[in-house]
Short mmCIF file of C-alpha atoms in Angstrom, two decimals:
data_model
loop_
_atom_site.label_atom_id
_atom_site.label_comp_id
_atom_site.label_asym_id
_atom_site.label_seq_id
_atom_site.Cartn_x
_atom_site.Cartn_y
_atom_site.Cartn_z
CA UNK I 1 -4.66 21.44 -0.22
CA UNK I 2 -4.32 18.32 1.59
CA UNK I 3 -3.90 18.29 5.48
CA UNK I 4 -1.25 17.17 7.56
CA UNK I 5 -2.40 14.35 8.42
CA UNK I 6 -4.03 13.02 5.50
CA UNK I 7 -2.24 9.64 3.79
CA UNK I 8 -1.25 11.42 0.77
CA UNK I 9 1.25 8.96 0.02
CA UNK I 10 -0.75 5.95 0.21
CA UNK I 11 -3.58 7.34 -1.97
CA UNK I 12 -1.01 8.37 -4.26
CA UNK I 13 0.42 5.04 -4.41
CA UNK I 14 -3.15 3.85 -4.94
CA UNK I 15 -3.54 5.73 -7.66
CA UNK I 16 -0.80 5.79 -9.52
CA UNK I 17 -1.27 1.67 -9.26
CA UNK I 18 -4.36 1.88 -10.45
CA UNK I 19 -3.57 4.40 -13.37
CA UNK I 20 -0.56 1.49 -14.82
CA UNK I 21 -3.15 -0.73 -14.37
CA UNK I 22 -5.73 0.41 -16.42
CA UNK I 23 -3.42 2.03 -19.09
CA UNK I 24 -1.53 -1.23 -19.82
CA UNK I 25 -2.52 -4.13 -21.58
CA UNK I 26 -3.17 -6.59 -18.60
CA UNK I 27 -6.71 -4.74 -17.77
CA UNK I 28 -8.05 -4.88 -21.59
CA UNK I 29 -9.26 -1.00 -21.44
CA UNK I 30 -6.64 0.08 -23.63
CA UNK I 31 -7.70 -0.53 -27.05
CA UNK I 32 -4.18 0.15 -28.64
CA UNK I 33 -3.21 -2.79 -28.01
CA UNK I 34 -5.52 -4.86 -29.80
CA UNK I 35 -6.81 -8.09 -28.99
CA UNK I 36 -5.92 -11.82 -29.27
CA UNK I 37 -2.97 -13.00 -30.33
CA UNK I 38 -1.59 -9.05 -30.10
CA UNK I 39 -2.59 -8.36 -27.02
CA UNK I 40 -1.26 -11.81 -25.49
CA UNK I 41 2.48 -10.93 -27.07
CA UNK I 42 1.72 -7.55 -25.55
CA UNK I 43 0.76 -8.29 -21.70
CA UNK I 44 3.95 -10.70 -21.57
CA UNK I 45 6.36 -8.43 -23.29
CA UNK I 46 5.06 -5.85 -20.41
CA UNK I 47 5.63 -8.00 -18.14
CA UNK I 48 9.06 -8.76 -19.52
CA UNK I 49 10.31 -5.26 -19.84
CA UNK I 50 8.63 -4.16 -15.68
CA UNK I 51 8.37 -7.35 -13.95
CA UNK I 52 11.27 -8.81 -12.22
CA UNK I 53 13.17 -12.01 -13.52
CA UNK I 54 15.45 -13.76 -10.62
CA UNK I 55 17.73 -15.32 -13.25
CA UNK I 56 18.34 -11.81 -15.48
CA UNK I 57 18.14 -9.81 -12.03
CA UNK I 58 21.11 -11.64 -10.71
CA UNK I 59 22.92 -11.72 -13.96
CA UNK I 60 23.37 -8.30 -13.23
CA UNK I 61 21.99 -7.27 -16.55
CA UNK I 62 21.72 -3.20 -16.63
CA UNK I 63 17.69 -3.70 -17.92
CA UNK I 64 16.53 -5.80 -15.21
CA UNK I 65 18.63 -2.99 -12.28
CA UNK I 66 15.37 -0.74 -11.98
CA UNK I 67 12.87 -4.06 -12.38
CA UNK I 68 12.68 -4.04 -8.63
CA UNK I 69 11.21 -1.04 -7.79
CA UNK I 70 9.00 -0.81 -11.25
CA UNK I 71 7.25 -4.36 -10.48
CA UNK I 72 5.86 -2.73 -7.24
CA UNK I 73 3.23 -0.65 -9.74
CA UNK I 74 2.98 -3.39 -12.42
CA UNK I 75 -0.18 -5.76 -11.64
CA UNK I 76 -1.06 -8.87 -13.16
CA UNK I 77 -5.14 -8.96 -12.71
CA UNK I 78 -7.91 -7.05 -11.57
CA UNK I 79 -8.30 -9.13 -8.54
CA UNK I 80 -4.50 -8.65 -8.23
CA UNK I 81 -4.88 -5.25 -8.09
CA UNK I 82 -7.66 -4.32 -5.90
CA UNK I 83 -6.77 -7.26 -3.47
CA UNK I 84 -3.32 -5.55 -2.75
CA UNK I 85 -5.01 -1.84 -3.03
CA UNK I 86 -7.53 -2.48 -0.24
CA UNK I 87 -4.92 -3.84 1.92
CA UNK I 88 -2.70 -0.81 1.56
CA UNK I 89 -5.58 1.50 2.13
CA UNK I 90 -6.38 -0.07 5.03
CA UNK I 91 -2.68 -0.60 6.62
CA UNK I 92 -1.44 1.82 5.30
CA UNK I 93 -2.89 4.97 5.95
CA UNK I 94 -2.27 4.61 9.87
CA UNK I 95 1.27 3.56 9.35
CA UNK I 96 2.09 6.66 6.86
CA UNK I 97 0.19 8.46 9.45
CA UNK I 98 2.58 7.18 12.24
CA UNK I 99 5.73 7.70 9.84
CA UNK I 100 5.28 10.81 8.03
CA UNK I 101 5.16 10.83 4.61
CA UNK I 102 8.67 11.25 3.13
CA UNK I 103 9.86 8.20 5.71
CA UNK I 104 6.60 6.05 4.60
CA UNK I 105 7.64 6.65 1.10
CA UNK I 106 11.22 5.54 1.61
CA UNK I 107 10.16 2.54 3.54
CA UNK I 108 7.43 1.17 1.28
CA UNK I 109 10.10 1.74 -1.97
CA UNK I 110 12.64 -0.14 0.06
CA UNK I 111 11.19 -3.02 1.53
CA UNK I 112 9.21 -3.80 -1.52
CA UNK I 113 12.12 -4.08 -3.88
CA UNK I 114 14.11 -5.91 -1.01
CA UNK I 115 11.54 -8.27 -1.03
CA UNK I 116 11.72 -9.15 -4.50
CA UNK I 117 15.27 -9.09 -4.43
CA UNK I 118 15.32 -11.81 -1.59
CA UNK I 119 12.55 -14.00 -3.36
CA UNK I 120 14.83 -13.49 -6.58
CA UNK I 121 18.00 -14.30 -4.62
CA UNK I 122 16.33 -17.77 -3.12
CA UNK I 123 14.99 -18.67 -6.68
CA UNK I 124 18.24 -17.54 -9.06
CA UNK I 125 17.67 -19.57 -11.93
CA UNK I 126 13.77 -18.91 -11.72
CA UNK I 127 12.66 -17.54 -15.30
CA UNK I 128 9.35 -16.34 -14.50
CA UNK I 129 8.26 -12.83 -13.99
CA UNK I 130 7.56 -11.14 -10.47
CA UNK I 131 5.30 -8.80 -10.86
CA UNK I 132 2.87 -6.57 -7.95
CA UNK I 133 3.24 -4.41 -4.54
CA UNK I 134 2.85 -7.40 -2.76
CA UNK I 135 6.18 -7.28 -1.15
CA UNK I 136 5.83 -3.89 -0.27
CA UNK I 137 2.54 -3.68 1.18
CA UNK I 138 3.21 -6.53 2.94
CA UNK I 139 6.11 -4.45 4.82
CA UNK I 140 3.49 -2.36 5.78
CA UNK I 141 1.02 -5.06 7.91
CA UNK I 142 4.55 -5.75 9.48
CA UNK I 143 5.29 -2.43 10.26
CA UNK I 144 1.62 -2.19 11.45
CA UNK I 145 1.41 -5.19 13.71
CA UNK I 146 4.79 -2.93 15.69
CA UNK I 147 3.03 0.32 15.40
CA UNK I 148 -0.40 -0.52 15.84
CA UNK I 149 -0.53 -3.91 17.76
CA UNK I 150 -3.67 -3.30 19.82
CA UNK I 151 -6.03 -1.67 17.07
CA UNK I 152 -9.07 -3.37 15.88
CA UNK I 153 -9.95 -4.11 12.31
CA UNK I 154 -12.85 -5.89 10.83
CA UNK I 155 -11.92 -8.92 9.17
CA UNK I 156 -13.53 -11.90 7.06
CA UNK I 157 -12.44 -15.19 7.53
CA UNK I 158 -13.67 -17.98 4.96
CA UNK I 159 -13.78 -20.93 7.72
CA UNK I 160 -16.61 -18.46 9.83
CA UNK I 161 -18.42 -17.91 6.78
CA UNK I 162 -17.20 -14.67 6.13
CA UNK I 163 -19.04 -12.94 8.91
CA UNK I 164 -17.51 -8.97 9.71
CA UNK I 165 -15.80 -9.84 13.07
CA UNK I 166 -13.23 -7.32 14.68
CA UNK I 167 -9.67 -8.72 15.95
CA UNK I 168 -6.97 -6.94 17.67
CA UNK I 169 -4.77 -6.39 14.69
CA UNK I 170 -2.26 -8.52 15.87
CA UNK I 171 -4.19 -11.73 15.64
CA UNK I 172 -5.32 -10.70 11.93
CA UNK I 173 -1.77 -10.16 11.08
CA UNK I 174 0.16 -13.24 12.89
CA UNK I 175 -2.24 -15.15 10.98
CA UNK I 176 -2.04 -13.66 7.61
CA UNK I 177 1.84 -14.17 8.45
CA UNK I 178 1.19 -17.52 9.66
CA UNK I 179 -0.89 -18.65 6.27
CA UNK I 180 1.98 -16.58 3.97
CA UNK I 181 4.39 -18.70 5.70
CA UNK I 182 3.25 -21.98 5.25
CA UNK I 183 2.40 -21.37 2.03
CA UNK I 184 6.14 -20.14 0.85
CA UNK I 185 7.31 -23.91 2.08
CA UNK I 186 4.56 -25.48 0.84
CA UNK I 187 4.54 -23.71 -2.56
CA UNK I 188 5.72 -25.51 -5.84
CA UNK I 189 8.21 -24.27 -8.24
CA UNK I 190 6.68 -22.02 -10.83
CA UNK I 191 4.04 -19.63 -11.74
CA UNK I 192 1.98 -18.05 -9.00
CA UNK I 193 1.63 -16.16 -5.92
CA UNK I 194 5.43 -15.15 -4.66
CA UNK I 195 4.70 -16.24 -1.03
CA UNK I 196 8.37 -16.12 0.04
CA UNK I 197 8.29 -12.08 -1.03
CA UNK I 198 5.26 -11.68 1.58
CA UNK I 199 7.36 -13.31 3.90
CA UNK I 200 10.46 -11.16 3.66
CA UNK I 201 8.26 -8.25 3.59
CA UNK I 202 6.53 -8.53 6.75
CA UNK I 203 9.58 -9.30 8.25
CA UNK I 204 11.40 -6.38 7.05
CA UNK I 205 8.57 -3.99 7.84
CA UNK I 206 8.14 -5.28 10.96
CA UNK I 207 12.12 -5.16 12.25
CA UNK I 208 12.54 -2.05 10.70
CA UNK I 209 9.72 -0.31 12.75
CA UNK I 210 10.76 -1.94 15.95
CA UNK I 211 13.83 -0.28 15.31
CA UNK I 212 13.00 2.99 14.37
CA UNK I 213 9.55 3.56 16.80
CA UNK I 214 10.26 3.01 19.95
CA UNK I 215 6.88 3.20 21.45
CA UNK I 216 3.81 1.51 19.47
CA UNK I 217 1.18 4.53 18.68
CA UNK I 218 -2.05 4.09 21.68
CA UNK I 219 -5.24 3.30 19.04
CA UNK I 220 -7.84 1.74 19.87
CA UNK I 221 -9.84 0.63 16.15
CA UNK I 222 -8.74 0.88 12.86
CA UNK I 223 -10.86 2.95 10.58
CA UNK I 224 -11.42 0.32 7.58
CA UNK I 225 -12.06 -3.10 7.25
CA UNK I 226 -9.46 -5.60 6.14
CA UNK I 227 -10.20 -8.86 4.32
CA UNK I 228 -8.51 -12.26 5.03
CA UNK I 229 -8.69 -15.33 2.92
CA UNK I 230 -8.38 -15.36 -0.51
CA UNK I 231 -7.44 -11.08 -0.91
CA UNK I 232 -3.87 -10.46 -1.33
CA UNK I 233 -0.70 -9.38 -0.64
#
């Protein structure tokens, strides 16, 4: 039986990423659907039929309605995948923590599928498929950097040759922020990382716990280590 406080939500959401992961076609474990040619039709009709498509989104087509929220578990790589997992593990078990669990839930839903909404929204006639939590876990370092803006987390930065250091989490996470940002103007139209969806995320997560939590939590250190760089959201 799992404890109060344990982050039952955020290992859930772990694992049921994980399990779509490997059970698709996009991981190559899943022998049903074949190889070459097959399996290439197959990954980008999955991606078709989950991701989300700006230009079909906002043509209000009745298939694409539910793409938002089923993109969050839909991952396009392993280093997709366990970039984004790691972050949420280590974000997100404080915040759920901070939360509850039913809220947490709600809020990482919500801001993820807003985020892809708003990235659809400022690329309509995109045709190219949206898929990953990105958008949501991203919510969650901004709901972190309000909740938690004093706690410590072990970092590794590329430029200081990716030596374990430990930052107040709000110096990890204004620069994450500060790197998503520039990269969303900076980024060219077309396939790739959906910088702009980062964006909105953090910035969702991070009004929406100002307004609804008052007073930021008193911790001192985070219990994981986070990864900067090249790891995703």
């Amino acid at each position: 039986m799992p404890r109060p406080g344990d982050p039952v939500v955020t290992h859930g959401l772990i694992g049921l990423c994980a399990l779509v992961f490997v059970l698709g076609p996009v991981s190559g474990l899943n022998t049903a659907y074949g190889t070459g040619e097959r399996l290439s039709a197959a990954q980008a009709e999955y991606f078709e039929r989950w991701g989300v498509i700006p230009a079909e989104l906002l043509s209000a087509s009745p298939r694409a309605a539910p793409t938002p929220f089923t993109a969050l578990f839909v991952h396009g790589s392993w280093l997709h995948l366990l970039g984004n997992m790691l972050f949420l593990y280590v974000f997100g078990t404080m915040a759920e923590e901070r939360m509850g669990r039913v809220r947490y839930l709600v809020f990482y839903l919500c801001c993820g599928a807003l985020a892809l909404l708003g990235y659809a929204i400022a690329n309509a006639e995109s045709s190219q498929t949206l898929v990953g939590a990105s958008g949501a876990i991203s919510a969650v370092l901004g709901a972190f950097l309000r909740l938690f803006p004093r706690a410590r987390v072990t970092s590794l930065f590329p430029f200081l040759f990716f030596l374990p250091l430990r930052f107040p989490a709000w110096v990890v996470l204004l620069f994450w922020f500060a790197v998503q940002w520039l990269a969303a103007r900076s980024a060219p139209s077309g396939p790739g990382v959906a910088y702009l969806a980062h964006v909105i995320g953090f910035t969702l997560g991070f009004v929406l716990a100002w307004g609804c939590f008052r007073r930021p939590a008193r911790v001192s250190s985070a219990p994981a280590t986070a990864t900067e760089g090249d790891s995703k959201p």
